[in-house]
Amino acid sequence: MKEATLRDVAELAGVSPRTVSNVVNGYARVTELTRQKVERAIAELGYRPNVLARHLATGRSGQILVVVPYLDTPYFAELLQAVIPVARQAGYNVLIDQSDGDREHEGQFIGHASQRSLFDGMIYSPLGLSQEDLSRRDPALPLVVLGERTSEASFDHVGIDDVAASTEAVQHLIGLGRRRIAAIGDQPYPTGEAAQRRTAGFRAAHAVAGLPIDESLIIGTPRFNRVDGAQAMEALLQKDNPPDAVFCYSDLVASGAIHTALSKGFRVPEDIAVIGYDDIEDGRYSLPTISTIAPDKQAIARLAVERLVIRINSKEPVPGVDLRAGHRLVARQSTIG
Amino acid sequence: MKEATLRDVAELAGVSPRTVSNVVNGYARVTELTRQKVERAIAELGYRPNVLARHLATGRSGQILVVVPYLDTPYFAELLQAVIPVARQAGYNVLIDQSDGDREHEGQFIGHASQRSLFDGMIYSPLGLSQEDLSRRDPALPLVVLGERTSEASFDHVGIDDVAASTEAVQHLIGLGRRRIAAIGDQPYPTGEAAQRRTAGFRAAHAVAGLPIDESLIIGTPRFNRVDGAQAMEALLQKDNPPDAVFCYSDLVASGAIHTALSKGFRVPEDIAVIGYDDIEDGRYSLPTISTIAPDKQAIARLAVERLVIRINSKEPVPGVDLRAGHRLVARQSTIG
DNA sequence: GTGAAAGCGCTAACAC
DNA sequence: GTGTTAGCGCTTTCAC
């Protein structure tokens, strides 16, 4: 049996489609009597509005696209988990995409992002995407980018203060009496801005404390995964003079690093203190539990969606702004035992 | 500036909308000459088809809804990660929903699942959803349910053979010489079917080996999270006669259980061997690495999407089938050291 | 407050 | 092979 349409309802209720539409959307005031007639007809027919048709007529889809590098990376999964309810609350469905290896696809931005009018806006969490890539996009698409970025563009940024957070992390290690501190995760190239901000914090903390930096202790990694942390730690421990603390650019990296350290017979934190970044749930249950920088994911999600909605609803071009969510340092076993 | 429409293209190319549509969709054969004219016009206008309009006209949205209990549970994140590319390949976008605590919402099935024609079909991964709930849904919506289920309904099931897999897991422990084996995760109530199948496997393995079961070693948990595992292990270790092995109903449970065991001074696997279920990435990097039952997630994703597509494209009602993906036992440090 | 009617942009009979 | 045209189901301007 075919689905009932708005027109069917109108006929049954003996009113015009216009009135039914009003009732359904709560637009204009409708006489209590007609409202009841309409509502009864709706119930009787089991009428459900066709969202697609509504979208075509209104010109908006009520969907937003959220793009993350990887879905199975805990940090992104947790972020998404936060974004979805907030978006739903704001009346939007969430479409999810993994940017993954798709960076290859030259012309098109990513995945189905090229499809027009399928979503009203987009929240993009870049991994290795330079500013240039971002500006090569359809400027008409409302866009909020996750992660701090210094730029005045036609889109917004939402993130925590990476440099400050990283500085705190390293100061925490210094405060614990550590003097040979390594950093795992640097990415000294255009697409590695996020990593570079952490490195900047690393340097800042040293500068403040008047501590020299052993440049050989800054280890670059292609990504922020466990393997990267494991390999980097491996290299660090082979040194004649291994570090007594490590600042890892993600909890996953920290997890991998700790794994390697422990299996090589080092004690964490006694021999090597380790602090991560992201506060993934995992770090709260691993052994040792992992000290970390905890970004306020709820705030990030809320700010991003709020801002995107503003952008979607605005007729005028909206200037790009930089929004900061909070963060805090959570000391756990991997640094304080 | 407004977006160019198909009609604009038609005018510029001097052909009818029909022809443009043909070119865009590659339907009928088009003269090479007209095709070129059309394509030139498309390029010149920067025309991009309006997906929404297409959907309204065709009556299908090209989207499928995937519902999982929690996005930040590694197993589901990994599953989703597998589903998305497969769906995209099949020409579908993926809409994601968390069922989460939404079970409360009586009438409506879940989240935006009530919205009509927003998606062509749905892949549903139930957590605590009884068969009844499932049958109370819109029977017209093509549906594939993840997880083995014994039922002949109007939808399909895709999962691994839980009972067989669980049996293997426990046989692995028995083969290692363990005799007092505990199980963590039972859920002896209607919505706990998945858990009950694991318990059935647990019993089967004991039966085969002619081993008695100490019923007090079967611990129920409300969910399959780390906390559940941690608490259950706590209880087990307080016994006068603690178990020498544990079969956990998820890797997360195993992770929590191991965490507790280690911090209480037990050695894993020497004092207590632990095996999990799901093969989440985490278990490959934790210390010790976690032995587990590894479901073929790729196969699950592929089967689920394929089946859903069949269901979507079929005019006739399709009988519900039960599809089995493969699984294998992966022995790691938590059982074999 | 409600009705009539014109689209939103595309697809797909149905002709030619 | 290509043109004509009638919808898909809803919103919404404009009258009444």
XYZ file of C-alpha atoms (C1' of nucleotides) in Angstrom:
706
model
C 0.000 0.000 0.000
C 1.246 3.405 -0.842
C 2.141 5.891 1.808
C -0.413 8.566 2.500
C 0.525 11.994 1.228
C -0.223 15.389 2.546
C -2.859 15.719 -0.119
C -4.605 12.581 1.073
C -4.757 13.993 4.539
C -6.162 17.248 3.217
C -8.921 15.470 1.375
C -9.888 13.289 4.273
C -9.913 16.250 6.609
C -11.774 18.332 4.094
C -9.202 21.105 4.064
C -6.515 22.284 1.712
C -2.958 20.991 1.595
C -1.890 24.373 2.845
C -3.711 23.913 6.093
C -2.337 20.472 6.661
C 1.130 21.811 6.086
C 0.458 24.501 8.633
C -0.639 21.996 11.196
C 2.282 19.695 10.584
C 4.840 22.443 10.801
C 3.079 24.484 13.417
C 3.431 27.542 11.250
C 0.458 29.847 11.265
C -2.206 29.694 13.870
C -4.852 27.219 12.970
C -8.328 27.023 14.388
C -8.502 24.472 17.115
C -11.289 22.758 15.261
C -9.496 22.363 11.980
C -6.346 21.340 13.773
C -8.197 18.481 15.369
C -9.754 17.423 12.116
C -6.375 17.392 10.479
C -4.708 15.570 13.310
C -7.366 12.931 13.287
C -6.914 12.444 9.561
C -3.169 12.183 10.013
C -3.578 9.535 12.658
C -6.109 7.620 10.645
C -3.945 7.531 7.547
C -0.724 6.994 9.454
C 0.620 9.906 7.528
C 4.311 10.674 7.809
C 5.672 13.634 5.926
C 8.076 12.831 3.148
C 11.274 14.420 4.285
C 12.792 14.334 0.838
C 10.002 16.354 -0.714
C 10.180 18.838 2.068
C 13.878 19.207 1.514
C 13.472 19.785 -2.174
C 10.854 22.410 -1.559
C 12.749 24.198 1.172
C 16.119 23.852 -0.418
C 17.753 22.382 2.640
C 18.402 18.830 3.581
C 18.545 18.964 7.342
C 21.703 16.946 7.187
C 25.236 17.827 8.032
C 28.297 15.953 6.982
C 30.958 15.164 9.508
C 34.242 14.037 8.100
C 36.882 12.418 10.246
C 40.086 10.741 9.160
C 39.255 7.406 10.741
C 36.190 6.183 12.477
C 37.948 3.562 14.510
C 40.403 5.943 16.043
C 39.077 6.338 19.567
C 39.443 10.084 19.671
C 37.355 10.587 16.576
C 34.808 8.006 17.624
C 34.383 9.795 20.915
C 34.136 13.132 19.197
C 31.499 11.821 16.835
C 29.636 10.360 19.739
C 29.472 13.862 21.131
C 28.568 15.550 17.871
C 25.642 13.369 16.908
C 23.330 14.159 19.831
C 24.141 17.849 19.627
C 23.370 17.907 15.930
C 20.187 15.961 16.409
C 19.160 18.436 19.041
C 19.677 21.214 16.557
C 17.478 19.387 14.093
C 20.142 17.843 11.915
C 20.956 14.357 10.910
C 24.563 13.429 10.727
C 26.201 11.928 7.705
C 29.612 10.480 8.389
C 32.566 10.142 6.124
C 36.090 8.942 6.534
C 38.636 11.003 4.718
C 41.137 8.244 5.175
C 43.283 7.753 2.137
C 40.921 9.751 -0.007
C 43.305 12.625 -0.102
C 44.474 11.182 -3.390
C 41.286 12.153 -5.169
C 42.434 15.392 -6.595
C 39.519 17.362 -7.890
C 36.771 16.402 -5.559
C 37.082 17.416 -1.984
C 36.228 14.170 -0.321
C 33.924 11.240 -0.681
C 30.403 12.328 -1.376
C 31.229 15.849 -0.339
C 30.899 16.784 -3.960
C 27.231 15.982 -3.950
C 25.254 19.104 -3.892
C 22.440 19.828 -1.503
C 22.773 16.520 0.229
C 23.849 18.307 3.338
C 23.549 21.865 4.502
C 26.943 22.121 6.041
C 30.024 20.230 6.951
C 32.206 19.693 9.964
C 35.615 18.661 8.869
C 38.285 17.151 10.997
C 41.442 17.262 8.958
C 44.364 14.989 9.456
C 46.806 15.905 6.823
C 45.071 18.636 4.989
C 46.807 21.868 4.331
C 45.066 25.197 4.303
C 45.267 25.266 0.574
C 43.162 22.176 0.170
C 40.506 23.754 2.283
C 40.288 26.898 0.250
C 39.913 24.923 -2.949
C 36.475 23.906 -1.877
C 33.021 25.159 -2.758
C 32.960 28.427 -0.852
C 29.193 28.315 -0.611
C 29.207 25.285 1.635
C 29.023 26.212 5.308
C 32.089 24.723 6.900
C 33.527 24.344 10.357
C 36.957 22.846 10.722
C 38.011 21.016 13.833
C 41.394 21.761 15.229
C 43.030 25.039 15.927
C 44.248 26.843 12.898
C 45.498 30.325 12.503
C 43.887 31.752 9.452
C 41.243 34.157 8.415
C 39.270 32.194 5.949
C 35.678 31.783 4.986
C 35.168 29.071 7.545
C 35.502 28.569 11.271
C 37.863 26.661 13.452
C 36.973 24.944 16.670
C 39.627 23.442 18.858
C 41.523 23.672 22.074
C 44.610 25.767 22.613
C 47.119 23.180 21.498
C 50.206 25.157 22.286
C 49.076 25.994 25.796
C 47.911 22.441 26.428
C 51.189 20.998 25.193
C 53.127 23.432 27.301
C 51.194 22.321 30.359
C 51.820 18.682 29.578
C 55.554 19.194 29.386
C 55.592 21.448 32.412
C 53.878 18.656 34.289
C 56.792 16.391 33.415
C 59.326 19.024 34.332
C 57.529 19.611 37.608
C 58.000 15.942 38.336
C 61.746 16.453 38.153
C 62.242 15.058 34.687
C 65.006 16.679 32.714
C 65.515 14.626 29.573
C 62.151 14.851 27.931
C 61.350 13.409 24.544
C 58.493 14.283 22.200
C 56.862 11.738 19.920
C 54.729 12.816 17.002
C 56.306 15.802 15.309
C 55.390 16.397 11.678
C 57.547 19.171 10.301
C 55.716 19.657 7.028
C 52.756 21.657 5.764
C 50.090 19.132 6.631
C 51.434 18.632 10.119
C 50.250 21.849 11.688
C 48.553 20.167 14.598
C 51.724 18.289 15.438
C 53.783 21.412 15.097
C 51.691 23.231 17.651
C 52.397 20.471 20.136
C 56.071 20.748 19.377
C 55.835 24.483 19.922
C 54.366 23.843 23.351
C 57.130 21.379 24.046
C 59.705 24.034 23.270
C 57.863 26.715 25.184
C 57.828 24.644 28.354
C 61.529 24.071 28.070
C 62.146 27.741 27.474
C 60.131 28.760 30.499
C 62.013 26.312 32.671
C 65.336 27.323 31.192
C 65.909 23.753 30.123
C 67.969 22.894 27.056
C 66.368 20.762 24.361
C 68.049 17.705 22.944
C 66.768 17.908 19.383
C 67.410 14.226 18.888
C 64.654 13.537 21.375
C 62.025 15.012 19.106
C 60.793 12.076 17.102
C 58.679 12.487 14.001
C 55.920 10.044 13.160
C 53.769 9.761 10.057
C 50.632 9.397 12.144
C 49.415 9.341 15.717
C 48.858 5.631 16.065
C 50.082 2.998 18.450
C 52.628 1.646 16.016
C 54.123 5.066 15.646
C 54.495 5.351 19.394
C 55.911 1.873 19.686
C 58.526 2.430 17.020
C 59.522 5.830 18.288
C 59.955 4.545 21.801
C 62.035 1.715 20.446
C 64.399 4.213 18.897
C 64.533 6.333 22.018
C 65.404 3.416 24.260
C 68.316 2.378 22.079
C 70.057 5.637 22.794
C 73.039 5.671 25.122
C 71.222 8.222 27.151
C 67.499 7.507 26.970
C 64.943 10.084 28.102
C 63.317 10.024 31.516
C 60.004 11.288 30.213
C 58.037 11.401 26.968
C 55.350 13.718 25.711
C 53.251 11.833 23.188
C 51.055 13.694 20.720
C 48.149 11.330 21.204
C 47.055 8.744 23.748
C 47.373 6.093 21.119
C 50.996 7.044 20.606
C 51.451 6.992 24.365
C 49.865 3.579 24.557
C 52.231 2.201 21.950
C 55.204 3.861 23.593
C 54.350 2.505 27.027
C 53.848 -0.935 25.590
C 57.340 -0.893 24.144
C 58.930 0.549 27.250
C 57.360 -2.036 29.515
C 58.255 -4.948 27.346
C 61.866 -3.755 27.256
C 61.918 -3.874 31.013
C 61.603 -0.180 31.724
C 59.274 0.905 34.451
C 56.590 3.505 33.812
C 56.652 6.037 35.315
C 59.697 5.302 37.487
C 62.193 5.034 34.619
C 60.172 6.862 32.036
C 57.146 9.019 32.635
C 54.698 9.230 29.742
C 51.950 11.701 29.035
C 49.558 11.578 26.117
C 46.927 13.740 24.475
C 43.189 13.303 23.782
C 41.994 11.518 26.910
C 40.551 8.520 25.154
C 38.608 6.135 27.316
C 41.252 3.542 26.827
C 43.806 5.490 28.756
C 41.660 5.302 31.829
C 41.815 1.531 31.906
C 45.194 0.595 30.563
C 48.013 -0.417 32.824
C 49.393 1.988 33.796
C 46.578 4.426 33.269
C 47.721 7.199 30.984
C 48.196 10.810 32.002
C 46.882 13.062 29.317
C 45.602 16.349 28.033
C 41.831 16.114 28.021
C 40.110 18.313 25.461
C 36.544 19.191 26.327
C 34.959 17.113 23.587
C 31.451 18.091 24.554
C 32.345 21.727 24.171
C 34.049 21.117 20.868
C 30.974 19.335 19.563
C 28.644 22.006 20.827
C 30.672 24.899 19.503
C 31.145 23.270 16.140
C 27.480 22.520 15.623
C 26.300 25.873 16.949
C 28.663 27.694 14.709
C 27.745 25.619 11.701
C 24.067 26.257 12.268
C 24.704 29.982 12.424
C 26.565 29.737 9.182
C 23.822 27.713 7.542
C 21.120 30.120 8.589
C 22.934 33.255 7.608
C 22.309 34.801 4.257
C 25.281 37.110 4.501
C 28.759 35.664 4.301
C 29.978 34.998 7.821
C 33.569 35.835 8.686
C 35.621 32.884 9.874
C 36.291 32.761 13.579
C 38.492 30.728 15.850
C 36.662 29.101 18.732
C 38.424 27.615 21.719
C 37.122 24.795 23.816
C 38.624 24.095 27.195
C 41.101 21.412 28.169
C 42.661 20.105 31.315
C 45.590 18.022 32.319
C 44.700 14.702 33.866
C 47.526 13.137 35.811
C 47.358 9.375 36.004
C 49.702 6.496 36.723
C 51.923 6.918 33.702
C 53.431 10.046 35.221
C 52.644 10.082 38.905
C 52.568 6.344 39.582
C 24.666 33.103 -7.891
C 22.209 30.312 -8.245
C 23.271 26.836 -9.091
C 22.784 25.754 -12.668
C 19.963 23.304 -13.214
C 19.581 20.498 -15.633
C 17.280 22.730 -17.625
C 19.942 25.396 -17.922
C 22.317 22.839 -19.291
C 19.734 21.654 -21.761
C 19.162 25.153 -23.071
C 22.814 25.965 -23.391
C 23.487 22.716 -25.180
C 20.427 23.148 -27.329
C 18.917 19.835 -26.351
C 16.098 18.675 -24.136
C 16.314 17.976 -20.420
C 15.739 14.363 -21.240
C 18.936 14.150 -23.184
C 20.939 15.850 -20.496
C 19.533 13.423 -18.000
C 20.562 10.582 -20.263
C 24.087 11.868 -20.482
C 24.399 12.457 -16.776
C 23.096 9.057 -15.858
C 24.570 7.189 -18.766
C 21.193 5.687 -19.500
C 20.383 5.384 -23.124
C 22.964 5.615 -25.821
C 23.569 9.149 -26.859
C 25.176 10.344 -30.050
C 28.797 11.133 -29.485
C 28.175 14.601 -30.838
C 25.315 15.508 -28.524
C 27.127 13.974 -25.629
C 30.012 16.305 -26.204
C 27.757 19.304 -26.525
C 26.077 18.423 -23.294
C 29.280 17.745 -21.489
C 30.718 21.028 -22.596
C 27.640 22.821 -21.331
C 27.879 21.005 -18.032
C 31.467 22.012 -17.619
C 30.806 25.581 -18.605
C 27.979 25.976 -16.132
C 29.660 23.976 -13.423
C 26.489 21.983 -13.245
C 26.079 19.497 -10.441
C 22.926 17.443 -10.297
C 20.699 18.111 -7.342
C 20.678 14.835 -5.522
C 17.617 15.712 -3.537
C 15.505 16.283 -6.600
C 16.718 13.077 -8.081
C 15.777 11.224 -4.956
C 12.321 12.681 -4.902
C 11.793 11.740 -8.503
C 13.144 8.231 -8.175
C 11.605 7.588 -4.827
C 14.823 6.476 -3.254
C 17.330 8.358 -1.208
C 20.514 6.451 -1.840
C 21.115 6.443 1.880
C 21.124 3.674 4.383
C 20.903 4.041 8.090
C 23.276 2.138 10.288
C 22.364 2.002 13.928
C 24.811 0.879 16.562
C 24.462 1.039 20.319
C 27.535 3.166 20.842
C 29.873 4.779 18.421
C 32.802 4.902 20.774
C 32.748 1.221 21.509
C 35.714 -0.072 19.524
C 33.922 -3.057 18.085
C 31.154 -0.943 16.621
C 33.526 1.719 15.415
C 35.519 -0.916 13.601
C 32.395 -2.452 12.159
C 31.207 0.916 10.930
C 34.594 1.578 9.452
C 34.086 -1.579 7.437
C 30.504 -0.868 6.470
C 30.976 2.632 5.118
C 33.286 1.830 2.204
C 31.233 -1.190 1.239
C 28.061 0.866 1.231
C 29.679 3.642 -0.716
C 30.824 1.091 -3.240
C 27.265 -0.060 -3.609
C 26.196 3.504 -4.212
C 24.871 4.344 -0.790
C 25.664 7.001 1.726
C 25.678 5.989 5.323
C 23.688 7.706 7.991
C 24.724 6.767 11.492
C 22.718 6.608 14.631
C 23.394 5.564 18.173
C 20.607 3.622 19.789
C 22.196 4.201 23.135
C 19.647 4.868 25.834
C 16.988 5.540 23.245
C 15.324 2.277 23.996
C 13.113 4.268 26.294
C 11.330 5.978 23.441
C 8.440 3.650 23.171
C 6.517 4.269 20.009
C 9.179 5.323 17.601
C 11.774 2.804 16.707
C 14.881 4.848 17.158
C 16.153 8.330 16.586
C 15.314 9.564 13.145
C 14.422 6.093 12.037
C 10.861 7.253 11.970
C 11.564 9.649 9.169
C 10.206 8.273 6.008
C 12.120 8.019 2.781
C 15.238 9.487 4.258
C 16.953 6.191 3.822
C 16.215 3.170 1.700
C 17.143 0.603 4.253
C 18.618 0.044 7.628
C 21.341 -2.032 9.200
C 20.624 -2.452 12.844
C 23.021 -3.632 15.456
C 20.965 -4.339 18.534
C 22.309 -4.345 22.014
C 19.392 -5.054 24.208
C 16.596 -5.369 21.785
C 14.298 -8.300 21.931
C 12.755 -9.875 18.903
C 9.475 -8.295 19.725
C 10.833 -4.787 19.400
C 12.068 -5.599 15.976
C 8.777 -6.857 14.707
C 7.010 -3.750 15.900
C 8.675 -1.765 13.185
C 7.575 -0.549 9.793
C 7.604 -3.818 7.863
C 8.145 -1.971 4.609
C 11.600 -0.801 5.587
C 14.313 -3.110 4.313
C 16.211 -4.247 7.357
C 19.270 -6.282 8.129
C 20.056 -7.052 11.723
C 23.571 -7.681 12.893
C 24.164 -10.536 15.223
C 23.007 -14.070 15.000
C 19.404 -14.571 15.812
C 17.214 -17.577 15.408
C 14.004 -16.429 13.883
C 12.151 -16.429 10.674
C 11.126 -12.873 10.309
C 10.774 -10.337 7.565
C 14.360 -9.279 7.881
C 17.814 -10.794 7.710
C 20.461 -11.571 10.229
C 24.162 -11.362 9.651
C 26.590 -12.586 12.232
C 29.121 -15.182 13.161
C 28.332 -18.490 14.758
C 28.447 -17.329 18.346
C 27.924 -20.679 19.952
C 30.628 -22.352 17.914
C 33.027 -19.459 18.443
C 32.431 -19.453 22.181
C 32.908 -23.168 22.328
C 36.247 -22.812 20.591
C 37.318 -20.101 22.967
C 36.635 -22.219 26.008
C 38.148 -25.301 24.406
C 41.271 -23.272 23.874
C 41.428 -22.625 27.608
C 40.737 -26.250 28.402
C 43.406 -27.298 25.964
C 45.829 -25.168 27.924
C 45.145 -27.296 30.959
C 42.789 -24.921 32.708
C 40.064 -26.581 34.699
C 38.323 -23.881 36.720
C 37.035 -21.622 34.013
C 34.875 -18.598 34.623
C 32.619 -16.734 32.186
C 32.026 -13.009 32.393
C 29.107 -11.410 30.608
C 26.067 -13.600 30.895
C 22.700 -11.904 30.515
C 19.953 -14.385 31.364
C 17.034 -12.303 30.197
C 15.157 -11.725 26.922
C 17.369 -8.957 25.615
C 20.543 -10.870 26.346
C 20.387 -13.380 23.533
C 23.875 -12.641 22.297
C 25.278 -13.222 25.750
C 23.280 -16.393 26.146
C 24.764 -17.860 23.007
C 28.214 -17.353 24.437
C 27.155 -19.014 27.639
C 25.796 -21.889 25.590
C 29.195 -22.264 23.961
C 30.814 -22.160 27.363
C 28.644 -25.023 28.510
C 29.124 -26.965 25.315
C 32.886 -26.890 25.628
C 32.668 -28.179 29.176
C 30.294 -30.897 28.120
C 32.559 -32.049 25.327
C 35.512 -32.177 27.679
C 33.481 -33.878 30.361
C 34.284 -31.036 32.710
C 31.876 -30.009 35.471
C 30.726 -26.421 35.599
C 30.856 -24.354 38.746
C 27.797 -22.218 38.207
C 29.120 -19.580 40.568
C 31.833 -18.865 38.037
C 29.323 -17.590 35.491
C 29.119 -13.901 36.184
C 26.391 -11.730 34.742
C 27.079 -8.162 33.634
C 24.683 -5.467 32.490
C 26.904 -4.596 29.561
C 30.115 -5.616 27.844
C 32.299 -2.767 29.020
C 35.565 -2.534 30.850
C 33.935 -1.677 34.140
C 31.820 -4.770 33.915
C 34.897 -6.874 33.387
C 36.765 -5.161 36.182
C 33.987 -5.641 38.707
C 33.330 -9.218 37.738
C 36.987 -10.106 38.052
C 37.064 -8.434 41.422
C 34.296 -10.716 42.596
C 35.956 -13.785 41.133
C 39.261 -13.107 42.821
C 37.679 -12.772 46.218
C 36.568 -16.355 46.092
C 38.322 -18.935 48.209
C 38.969 -20.852 45.086
C 39.447 -18.395 42.227
C 39.338 -19.548 38.607
C 42.448 -20.293 36.583
C 40.932 -18.964 33.359
C 38.217 -16.597 32.217
C 36.178 -16.410 29.066
C 35.074 -12.803 28.593
C 32.176 -11.948 26.316
C 33.986 -8.977 24.786
C 37.544 -7.732 24.552
C 36.543 -4.699 26.551
C 35.373 -6.961 29.344
C 38.612 -8.883 29.046
C 40.585 -5.675 29.223
C 38.844 -4.626 32.413
C 39.210 -8.078 33.897
C 42.920 -8.234 33.133
C 43.411 -4.793 34.573
C 41.889 -5.886 37.857
C 43.759 -9.171 37.962
C 47.104 -7.533 37.358
C 46.597 -4.820 39.911
C 45.675 -7.445 42.493
C 48.981 -9.130 41.871
C 47.788 -12.023 39.773
C 49.791 -12.925 36.710
C 48.145 -13.233 33.318
C 48.178 -15.834 31.908
C 50.211 -17.782 34.474
C 47.692 -17.492 37.310
C 44.689 -16.646 35.217
C 44.364 -17.017 31.470
C 41.934 -14.625 29.803
C 40.305 -14.762 26.417
C 38.012 -12.143 24.936
C 35.711 -11.677 21.985
C 35.601 -9.194 19.087
C 39.277 -8.719 18.272
C 39.345 -4.988 18.752
C 42.542 -3.268 17.750
C 43.214 -2.438 21.329
C 43.721 -6.030 22.284
C 46.639 -6.254 19.920
C 48.559 -3.592 21.780
C 47.598 -3.942 25.391
C 49.848 -5.637 27.878
C 49.419 -8.521 27.785
C 47.965 -8.704 24.312
C 44.511 -10.256 24.464
C 43.579 -13.621 23.014
C 40.243 -13.391 21.335
C 37.595 -14.590 18.953
C 37.997 -12.535 15.799
C 34.818 -12.111 13.785
C 35.397 -11.402 10.117
C 34.181 -7.821 10.227
C 34.789 -7.255 6.558
C 32.610 -10.199 5.717
C 29.912 -9.050 8.088
C 29.913 -5.621 6.498
C 29.865 -7.033 3.004
C 27.125 -9.547 3.672
C 24.978 -7.018 5.478
C 25.198 -4.415 2.746
C 24.765 -6.905 -0.075
C 21.737 -8.385 1.549
C 20.241 -5.001 2.265
C 20.715 -3.931 -1.319
C 18.955 -7.042 -2.514
C 16.122 -6.287 -0.165
C 15.919 -2.686 -1.330
C 15.842 -3.605 -4.971
C 13.324 -6.352 -4.661
C 9.699 -5.650 -5.300
C 8.545 -8.920 -3.846
C 8.797 -9.450 -0.122
C 12.071 -11.212 0.589
C 12.130 -13.994 3.154
C 14.453 -13.386 6.070
C 17.666 -15.349 6.014
C 20.467 -15.975 8.442
C 23.904 -15.239 7.059
C 27.097 -16.407 8.709
C 30.418 -14.647 8.503
C 33.561 -16.438 9.477
C 35.553 -16.136 12.681
C 38.807 -17.418 14.042
C 40.490 -17.797 17.355
C 43.542 -15.625 17.837
C 45.789 -16.765 20.641
C 47.823 -13.997 22.205
C 49.689 -13.383 25.422
C 46.696 -13.400 27.726
C 46.365 -17.127 27.277
C 49.608 -18.461 25.879
C 52.036 -15.983 27.433
C -7.364 31.374 8.977
C -7.626 28.953 4.655
C -7.582 27.938 -0.423
C -5.504 27.790 -5.160
C -1.649 27.115 -7.691
C 3.087 27.624 -8.933
C 7.148 25.691 -8.439
C 11.707 23.039 -6.062
C 15.038 20.017 -9.969
C 14.918 15.802 -11.627
C 13.156 11.308 -13.838
C 10.653 8.493 -16.933
C 6.630 7.187 -19.404
C 5.152 8.242 -23.905
C 5.649 9.929 -28.494
C 8.187 10.865 -32.654
C 18.265 8.874 -30.255
C 15.745 12.829 -28.651
C 11.856 15.854 -27.311
C 7.438 16.622 -24.440
C 5.467 16.432 -20.395
C 3.513 14.892 -16.313
C 4.487 14.113 -11.954
C 7.541 12.918 -7.140
C 5.296 15.395 -2.236
C 6.005 19.277 -0.178
C 6.243 24.530 0.713
C 4.709 29.050 0.012
C 3.242 33.470 -2.373
C -0.783 35.424 -3.263
C -5.605 36.167 -2.834
C -9.897 35.661 -0.394
